[in-house]
């Protein structure tokens, strides 16, 4: 049937040219189909991986963790949605994948396997880890740090800000830094500050502020 053959060719072209890995496994977890993208993502050819399990491509501890999760999914015949797992490329480097799949059932409702898709999320995970490390650095910095919107409203402070000013996060976030205004600074200082930073440049200067308890303190601010 020409229409069926045309439909199959379109499906094959879609599967074989997508950037994600399309796969199918049997009830024992062994690959029965792997799309050509396996070579780009993990360095193996489809022929090398047929008969292997996804767990064979993972470091031992990760393989045990993911295998336990898979056994829970298969026991309940549940779909797999966004299961992150670490794989080892044929050349040795690690690749983080996000796996989703649906169960394959026979007419009697017995599990015959799974078919699904793997997406490389290594770059996303790297970016998330980088953000986590930067956040940790800001949180533990000895200097008081505040992040504001363009209009000056405080969005985030670190613990050192609370230690210095007496204002904790619920008190400071949503407020303007004017809550620290001592009234002892020349107005021109703040005009210069905002003019400079709104122009995309860094400003540095000395300011006298007032803590929550009224105590005055002098800071060198950047």
PDB file of C-alpha atoms in Angstrom:
ATOM      1  CA  UNK A   1       0.000   0.000   0.000  1.00  0.00           C
ATOM      2  CA  UNK A   2       1.600   3.233  -1.197  1.00  0.00           C
ATOM      3  CA  UNK A   3       0.037   5.420   1.519  1.00  0.00           C
ATOM      4  CA  UNK A   4       1.258   3.084   4.263  1.00  0.00           C
ATOM      5  CA  UNK A   5       4.745   2.951   2.768  1.00  0.00           C
ATOM      6  CA  UNK A   6       4.823   6.739   2.485  1.00  0.00           C
ATOM      7  CA  UNK A   7       3.716   7.079   6.104  1.00  0.00           C
ATOM      8  CA  UNK A   8       6.425   4.659   7.263  1.00  0.00           C
ATOM      9  CA  UNK A   9       9.087   6.528   5.296  1.00  0.00           C
ATOM     10  CA  UNK A  10       8.039   9.849   6.855  1.00  0.00           C
ATOM     11  CA  UNK A  11       8.123   8.311  10.322  1.00  0.00           C
ATOM     12  CA  UNK A  12      11.545   6.755   9.708  1.00  0.00           C
ATOM     13  CA  UNK A  13      12.920  10.064   8.415  1.00  0.00           C
ATOM     14  CA  UNK A  14      11.590  11.870  11.478  1.00  0.00           C
ATOM     15  CA  UNK A  15      13.018   9.323  13.917  1.00  0.00           C
ATOM     16  CA  UNK A  16      16.396   9.064  12.237  1.00  0.00           C
ATOM     17  CA  UNK A  17      16.950  12.804  11.866  1.00  0.00           C
ATOM     18  CA  UNK A  18      15.780  14.107  15.227  1.00  0.00           C
ATOM     19  CA  UNK A  19      18.513  15.279  17.612  1.00  0.00           C
ATOM     20  CA  UNK A  20      17.049  13.085  20.368  1.00  0.00           C
ATOM     21  CA  UNK A  21      17.594   9.366  20.800  1.00  0.00           C
ATOM     22  CA  UNK A  22      14.570   7.200  19.997  1.00  0.00           C
ATOM     23  CA  UNK A  23      14.622   3.703  21.469  1.00  0.00           C
ATOM     24  CA  UNK A  24      12.613   0.597  22.234  1.00  0.00           C
ATOM     25  CA  UNK A  25      13.348  -2.090  24.816  1.00  0.00           C
ATOM     26  CA  UNK A  26      11.766  -5.467  25.584  1.00  0.00           C
ATOM     27  CA  UNK A  27      10.389  -6.679  28.910  1.00  0.00           C
ATOM     28  CA  UNK A  28      13.937  -7.579  30.034  1.00  0.00           C
ATOM     29  CA  UNK A  29      15.115  -4.023  29.402  1.00  0.00           C
ATOM     30  CA  UNK A  30      17.184  -4.952  26.337  1.00  0.00           C
ATOM     31  CA  UNK A  31      17.296  -2.635  23.349  1.00  0.00           C
ATOM     32  CA  UNK A  32      15.340  -3.922  20.354  1.00  0.00           C
ATOM     33  CA  UNK A  33      15.632  -0.634  18.471  1.00  0.00           C
ATOM     34  CA  UNK A  34      17.972   2.353  18.802  1.00  0.00           C
ATOM     35  CA  UNK A  35      17.954   5.331  16.427  1.00  0.00           C
ATOM     36  CA  UNK A  36      21.197   6.426  14.694  1.00  0.00           C
ATOM     37  CA  UNK A  37      21.472   9.396  17.089  1.00  0.00           C
ATOM     38  CA  UNK A  38      23.008   6.989  19.642  1.00  0.00           C
ATOM     39  CA  UNK A  39      26.302   7.503  17.810  1.00  0.00           C
ATOM     40  CA  UNK A  40      26.217  11.300  18.150  1.00  0.00           C
ATOM     41  CA  UNK A  41      25.130  11.200  21.787  1.00  0.00           C
ATOM     42  CA  UNK A  42      27.076   8.238  23.182  1.00  0.00           C
ATOM     43  CA  UNK A  43      29.535   7.161  20.478  1.00  0.00           C
ATOM     44  CA  UNK A  44      27.975   3.741  19.794  1.00  0.00           C
ATOM     45  CA  UNK A  45      26.337   2.470  16.622  1.00  0.00           C
ATOM     46  CA  UNK A  46      22.805   1.065  16.808  1.00  0.00           C
ATOM     47  CA  UNK A  47      24.222  -2.366  16.018  1.00  0.00           C
ATOM     48  CA  UNK A  48      26.521  -2.238  19.053  1.00  0.00           C
ATOM     49  CA  UNK A  49      23.697  -1.435  21.445  1.00  0.00           C
ATOM     50  CA  UNK A  50      20.994  -3.856  20.249  1.00  0.00           C
ATOM     51  CA  UNK A  51      20.733  -6.535  22.965  1.00  0.00           C
ATOM     52  CA  UNK A  52      22.314  -4.273  25.589  1.00  0.00           C
ATOM     53  CA  UNK A  53      20.306  -2.526  28.284  1.00  0.00           C
ATOM     54  CA  UNK A  54      20.361   1.221  29.002  1.00  0.00           C
ATOM     55  CA  UNK A  55      21.968   0.348  32.343  1.00  0.00           C
ATOM     56  CA  UNK A  56      24.974  -1.131  30.527  1.00  0.00           C
ATOM     57  CA  UNK A  57      25.780   2.394  29.339  1.00  0.00           C
ATOM     58  CA  UNK A  58      25.807   3.910  32.833  1.00  0.00           C
ATOM     59  CA  UNK A  59      28.391   4.015  35.629  1.00  0.00           C
ATOM     60  CA  UNK A  60      27.713   1.168  38.123  1.00  0.00           C
ATOM     61  CA  UNK A  61      26.122   3.201  40.935  1.00  0.00           C
ATOM     62  CA  UNK A  62      23.963   5.158  38.507  1.00  0.00           C
ATOM     63  CA  UNK A  63      22.957   1.944  36.756  1.00  0.00           C
ATOM     64  CA  UNK A  64      21.700   0.489  40.044  1.00  0.00           C
ATOM     65  CA  UNK A  65      19.751   3.645  40.885  1.00  0.00           C
ATOM     66  CA  UNK A  66      18.080   3.936  37.491  1.00  0.00           C
ATOM     67  CA  UNK A  67      17.401   0.197  37.308  1.00  0.00           C
ATOM     68  CA  UNK A  68      15.508   0.352  40.603  1.00  0.00           C
ATOM     69  CA  UNK A  69      13.472   3.284  39.294  1.00  0.00           C
ATOM     70  CA  UNK A  70      12.762   1.439  36.038  1.00  0.00           C
ATOM     71  CA  UNK A  71      11.622  -1.662  37.939  1.00  0.00           C
ATOM     72  CA  UNK A  72       9.093   0.469  39.816  1.00  0.00           C
ATOM     73  CA  UNK A  73       7.784   1.959  36.574  1.00  0.00           C
ATOM     74  CA  UNK A  74       7.527  -1.419  34.853  1.00  0.00           C
ATOM     75  CA  UNK A  75       5.905  -3.104  37.859  1.00  0.00           C
ATOM     76  CA  UNK A  76       3.052  -0.607  37.684  1.00  0.00           C
ATOM     77  CA  UNK A  77       3.205  -0.327  33.861  1.00  0.00           C
ATOM     78  CA  UNK A  78       3.626   3.434  34.247  1.00  0.00           C
ATOM     79  CA  UNK A  79       4.966   5.978  31.795  1.00  0.00           C
ATOM     80  CA  UNK A  80       8.423   7.439  32.407  1.00  0.00           C
ATOM     81  CA  UNK A  81       8.570  11.224  32.399  1.00  0.00           C
ATOM     82  CA  UNK A  82      11.791  13.253  32.572  1.00  0.00           C
ATOM     83  CA  UNK A  83      13.912  10.659  34.404  1.00  0.00           C
ATOM     84  CA  UNK A  84      17.446  12.099  34.572  1.00  0.00           C
ATOM     85  CA  UNK A  85      20.293   9.621  34.275  1.00  0.00           C
ATOM     86  CA  UNK A  86      24.054   9.751  33.783  1.00  0.00           C
ATOM     87  CA  UNK A  87      25.508   7.796  30.863  1.00  0.00           C
ATOM     88  CA  UNK A  88      29.095   7.090  29.914  1.00  0.00           C
ATOM     89  CA  UNK A  89      30.056   7.959  26.342  1.00  0.00           C
ATOM     90  CA  UNK A  90      32.114   5.356  24.510  1.00  0.00           C
ATOM     91  CA  UNK A  91      35.148   7.643  24.874  1.00  0.00           C
ATOM     92  CA  UNK A  92      34.629   7.818  28.654  1.00  0.00           C
ATOM     93  CA  UNK A  93      33.085  11.243  29.268  1.00  0.00           C
ATOM     94  CA  UNK A  94      29.733  11.504  31.037  1.00  0.00           C
ATOM     95  CA  UNK A  95      26.493  12.561  29.375  1.00  0.00           C
ATOM     96  CA  UNK A  96      23.361  13.505  31.320  1.00  0.00           C
ATOM     97  CA  UNK A  97      20.177  12.316  29.632  1.00  0.00           C
ATOM     98  CA  UNK A  98      16.512  12.951  30.343  1.00  0.00           C
ATOM     99  CA  UNK A  99      14.415   9.877  29.579  1.00  0.00           C
ATOM    100  CA  UNK A 100      10.711   9.644  28.825  1.00  0.00           C
ATOM    101  CA  UNK A 101       8.865   6.548  27.658  1.00  0.00           C
ATOM    102  CA  UNK A 102       5.575   4.707  27.442  1.00  0.00           C
ATOM    103  CA  UNK A 103       4.861   1.034  28.187  1.00  0.00           C
ATOM    104  CA  UNK A 104       4.179  -1.413  25.353  1.00  0.00           C
ATOM    105  CA  UNK A 105       1.366  -3.796  26.295  1.00  0.00           C
ATOM    106  CA  UNK A 106      -0.020  -6.832  24.488  1.00  0.00           C
ATOM    107  CA  UNK A 107      -3.750  -7.487  24.046  1.00  0.00           C
ATOM    108  CA  UNK A 108      -3.881  -9.165  27.446  1.00  0.00           C
ATOM    109  CA  UNK A 109      -2.365  -6.106  29.111  1.00  0.00           C
ATOM    110  CA  UNK A 110       0.977  -7.762  29.787  1.00  0.00           C
ATOM    111  CA  UNK A 111       4.092  -5.592  29.579  1.00  0.00           C
ATOM    112  CA  UNK A 112       6.110  -6.241  26.422  1.00  0.00           C
ATOM    113  CA  UNK A 113       8.601  -3.419  26.913  1.00  0.00           C
ATOM    114  CA  UNK A 114       8.939   0.337  26.565  1.00  0.00           C
ATOM    115  CA  UNK A 115       9.521   2.801  23.776  1.00  0.00           C
ATOM    116  CA  UNK A 116      10.685   6.297  24.369  1.00  0.00           C
ATOM    117  CA  UNK A 117      13.070   9.157  23.856  1.00  0.00           C
ATOM    118  CA  UNK A 118      16.320  10.341  25.473  1.00  0.00           C
ATOM    119  CA  UNK A 119      17.414  13.979  25.383  1.00  0.00           C
ATOM    120  CA  UNK A 120      20.910  15.227  26.150  1.00  0.00           C
ATOM    121  CA  UNK A 121      20.576  17.753  29.008  1.00  0.00           C
ATOM    122  CA  UNK A 122      24.277  17.919  29.888  1.00  0.00           C
ATOM    123  CA  UNK A 123      24.595  21.619  29.026  1.00  0.00           C
ATOM    124  CA  UNK A 124      21.479  22.481  31.020  1.00  0.00           C
ATOM    125  CA  UNK A 125      22.765  20.566  34.047  1.00  0.00           C
ATOM    126  CA  UNK A 126      26.140  22.277  33.732  1.00  0.00           C
ATOM    127  CA  UNK A 127      24.422  25.675  33.631  1.00  0.00           C
ATOM    128  CA  UNK A 128      22.295  24.772  36.676  1.00  0.00           C
ATOM    129  CA  UNK A 129      25.378  23.685  38.603  1.00  0.00           C
ATOM    130  CA  UNK A 130      27.200  26.885  37.637  1.00  0.00           C
ATOM    131  CA  UNK A 131      24.248  28.950  38.883  1.00  0.00           C
ATOM    132  CA  UNK A 132      24.153  26.926  42.099  1.00  0.00           C
ATOM    133  CA  UNK A 133      27.846  27.563  42.740  1.00  0.00           C
ATOM    134  CA  UNK A 134      27.485  31.284  42.009  1.00  0.00           C
ATOM    135  CA  UNK A 135      24.488  31.469  44.327  1.00  0.00           C
ATOM    136  CA  UNK A 136      26.443  29.696  47.067  1.00  0.00           C
ATOM    137  CA  UNK A 137      29.333  32.140  46.596  1.00  0.00           C
ATOM    138  CA  UNK A 138      27.000  35.125  46.932  1.00  0.00           C
ATOM    139  CA  UNK A 139      25.268  33.610  49.964  1.00  0.00           C
ATOM    140  CA  UNK A 140      28.527  33.047  51.822  1.00  0.00           C
ATOM    141  CA  UNK A 141      30.309  36.261  50.789  1.00  0.00           C
ATOM    142  CA  UNK A 142      31.575  38.371  53.693  1.00  0.00           C
ATOM    143  CA  UNK A 143      30.550  41.569  51.918  1.00  0.00           C
ATOM    144  CA  UNK A 144      26.930  42.705  51.968  1.00  0.00           C
ATOM    145  CA  UNK A 145      25.312  42.105  48.578  1.00  0.00           C
ATOM    146  CA  UNK A 146      21.934  43.252  47.281  1.00  0.00           C
ATOM    147  CA  UNK A 147      20.332  42.724  43.871  1.00  0.00           C
ATOM    148  CA  UNK A 148      17.724  45.249  42.745  1.00  0.00           C
ATOM    149  CA  UNK A 149      15.461  45.759  39.793  1.00  0.00           C
ATOM    150  CA  UNK A 150      16.163  48.578  37.352  1.00  0.00           C
ATOM    151  CA  UNK A 151      13.902  50.838  39.430  1.00  0.00           C
ATOM    152  CA  UNK A 152      15.943  50.105  42.555  1.00  0.00           C
ATOM    153  CA  UNK A 153      13.512  47.748  44.313  1.00  0.00           C
ATOM    154  CA  UNK A 154      15.459  45.098  46.238  1.00  0.00           C
ATOM    155  CA  UNK A 155      14.960  41.560  44.915  1.00  0.00           C
ATOM    156  CA  UNK A 156      17.570  39.599  46.867  1.00  0.00           C
ATOM    157  CA  UNK A 157      20.042  40.082  49.725  1.00  0.00           C
ATOM    158  CA  UNK A 158      22.685  37.821  51.216  1.00  0.00           C
ATOM    159  CA  UNK A 159      23.117  37.073  54.944  1.00  0.00           C
ATOM    160  CA  UNK A 160      25.989  39.575  55.195  1.00  0.00           C
ATOM    161  CA  UNK A 161      23.550  42.333  54.216  1.00  0.00           C
ATOM    162  CA  UNK A 162      21.345  41.389  57.174  1.00  0.00           C
ATOM    163  CA  UNK A 163      24.347  41.233  59.489  1.00  0.00           C
ATOM    164  CA  UNK A 164      25.477  44.708  58.384  1.00  0.00           C
ATOM    165  CA  UNK A 165      22.136  46.546  58.226  1.00  0.00           C
ATOM    166  CA  UNK A 166      19.867  44.639  60.610  1.00  0.00           C
ATOM    167  CA  UNK A 167      17.248  44.106  57.894  1.00  0.00           C
ATOM    168  CA  UNK A 168      16.433  40.474  57.111  1.00  0.00           C
ATOM    169  CA  UNK A 169      15.177  39.285  53.731  1.00  0.00           C
ATOM    170  CA  UNK A 170      11.412  39.675  54.364  1.00  0.00           C
ATOM    171  CA  UNK A 171      12.019  43.243  55.581  1.00  0.00           C
ATOM    172  CA  UNK A 172      14.359  44.284  52.777  1.00  0.00           C
ATOM    173  CA  UNK A 173      12.976  42.550  49.673  1.00  0.00           C
ATOM    174  CA  UNK A 174      10.445  44.752  47.927  1.00  0.00           C
ATOM    175  CA  UNK A 175      11.896  47.877  49.536  1.00  0.00           C
ATOM    176  CA  UNK A 176      14.028  50.610  48.015  1.00  0.00           C
ATOM    177  CA  UNK A 177      17.607  50.991  49.327  1.00  0.00           C
ATOM    178  CA  UNK A 178      16.388  54.334  50.638  1.00  0.00           C
ATOM    179  CA  UNK A 179      15.486  52.447  53.835  1.00  0.00           C
ATOM    180  CA  UNK A 180      19.224  52.778  54.578  1.00  0.00           C
ATOM    181  CA  UNK A 181      19.353  56.503  53.828  1.00  0.00           C
ATOM    182  CA  UNK A 182      20.976  58.408  56.672  1.00  0.00           C
ATOM    183  CA  UNK A 183      20.206  61.834  55.231  1.00  0.00           C
ATOM    184  CA  UNK A 184      23.897  62.672  55.567  1.00  0.00           C
ATOM    185  CA  UNK A 185      24.910  62.159  51.929  1.00  0.00           C
ATOM    186  CA  UNK A 186      24.902  64.785  49.214  1.00  0.00           C
ATOM    187  CA  UNK A 187      21.963  64.125  46.881  1.00  0.00           C
ATOM    188  CA  UNK A 188      24.368  64.450  43.964  1.00  0.00           C
ATOM    189  CA  UNK A 189      26.073  61.242  45.069  1.00  0.00           C
ATOM    190  CA  UNK A 190      22.951  59.154  44.368  1.00  0.00           C
ATOM    191  CA  UNK A 191      22.232  60.987  41.121  1.00  0.00           C
ATOM    192  CA  UNK A 192      25.748  60.176  39.939  1.00  0.00           C
ATOM    193  CA  UNK A 193      25.387  56.567  41.118  1.00  0.00           C
ATOM    194  CA  UNK A 194      22.192  55.926  39.132  1.00  0.00           C
ATOM    195  CA  UNK A 195      23.363  57.843  36.088  1.00  0.00           C
ATOM    196  CA  UNK A 196      26.517  55.724  36.017  1.00  0.00           C
ATOM    197  CA  UNK A 197      24.973  52.283  36.488  1.00  0.00           C
ATOM    198  CA  UNK A 198      22.040  52.952  34.146  1.00  0.00           C
ATOM    199  CA  UNK A 199      24.654  53.728  31.519  1.00  0.00           C
ATOM    200  CA  UNK A 200      26.006  50.206  32.040  1.00  0.00           C
ATOM    201  CA  UNK A 201      29.106  51.245  33.976  1.00  0.00           C
ATOM    202  CA  UNK A 202      30.347  50.445  37.486  1.00  0.00           C
ATOM    203  CA  UNK A 203      30.114  53.009  40.272  1.00  0.00           C
ATOM    204  CA  UNK A 204      32.213  53.079  43.418  1.00  0.00           C
ATOM    205  CA  UNK A 205      32.045  55.503  46.300  1.00  0.00           C
ATOM    206  CA  UNK A 206      31.730  56.073  50.028  1.00  0.00           C
ATOM    207  CA  UNK A 207      28.260  56.383  51.596  1.00  0.00           C
ATOM    208  CA  UNK A 208      27.006  56.905  55.126  1.00  0.00           C
ATOM    209  CA  UNK A 209      24.006  54.645  55.811  1.00  0.00           C
ATOM    210  CA  UNK A 210      21.717  54.020  58.759  1.00  0.00           C
ATOM    211  CA  UNK A 211      21.073  50.549  60.201  1.00  0.00           C
ATOM    212  CA  UNK A 212      17.641  49.337  61.225  1.00  0.00           C
ATOM    213  CA  UNK A 213      18.425  50.262  64.861  1.00  0.00           C
ATOM    214  CA  UNK A 214      19.425  53.785  63.837  1.00  0.00           C
ATOM    215  CA  UNK A 215      23.174  53.299  64.054  1.00  0.00           C
ATOM    216  CA  UNK A 216      25.177  55.116  61.392  1.00  0.00           C
ATOM    217  CA  UNK A 217      27.840  53.294  59.425  1.00  0.00           C
ATOM    218  CA  UNK A 218      30.124  54.198  56.555  1.00  0.00           C
ATOM    219  CA  UNK A 219      30.564  51.835  53.625  1.00  0.00           C
ATOM    220  CA  UNK A 220      32.591  51.722  50.460  1.00  0.00           C
ATOM    221  CA  UNK A 221      29.984  50.677  47.900  1.00  0.00           C
ATOM    222  CA  UNK A 222      30.343  49.246  44.433  1.00  0.00           C
TER     223      UNK A 222
END
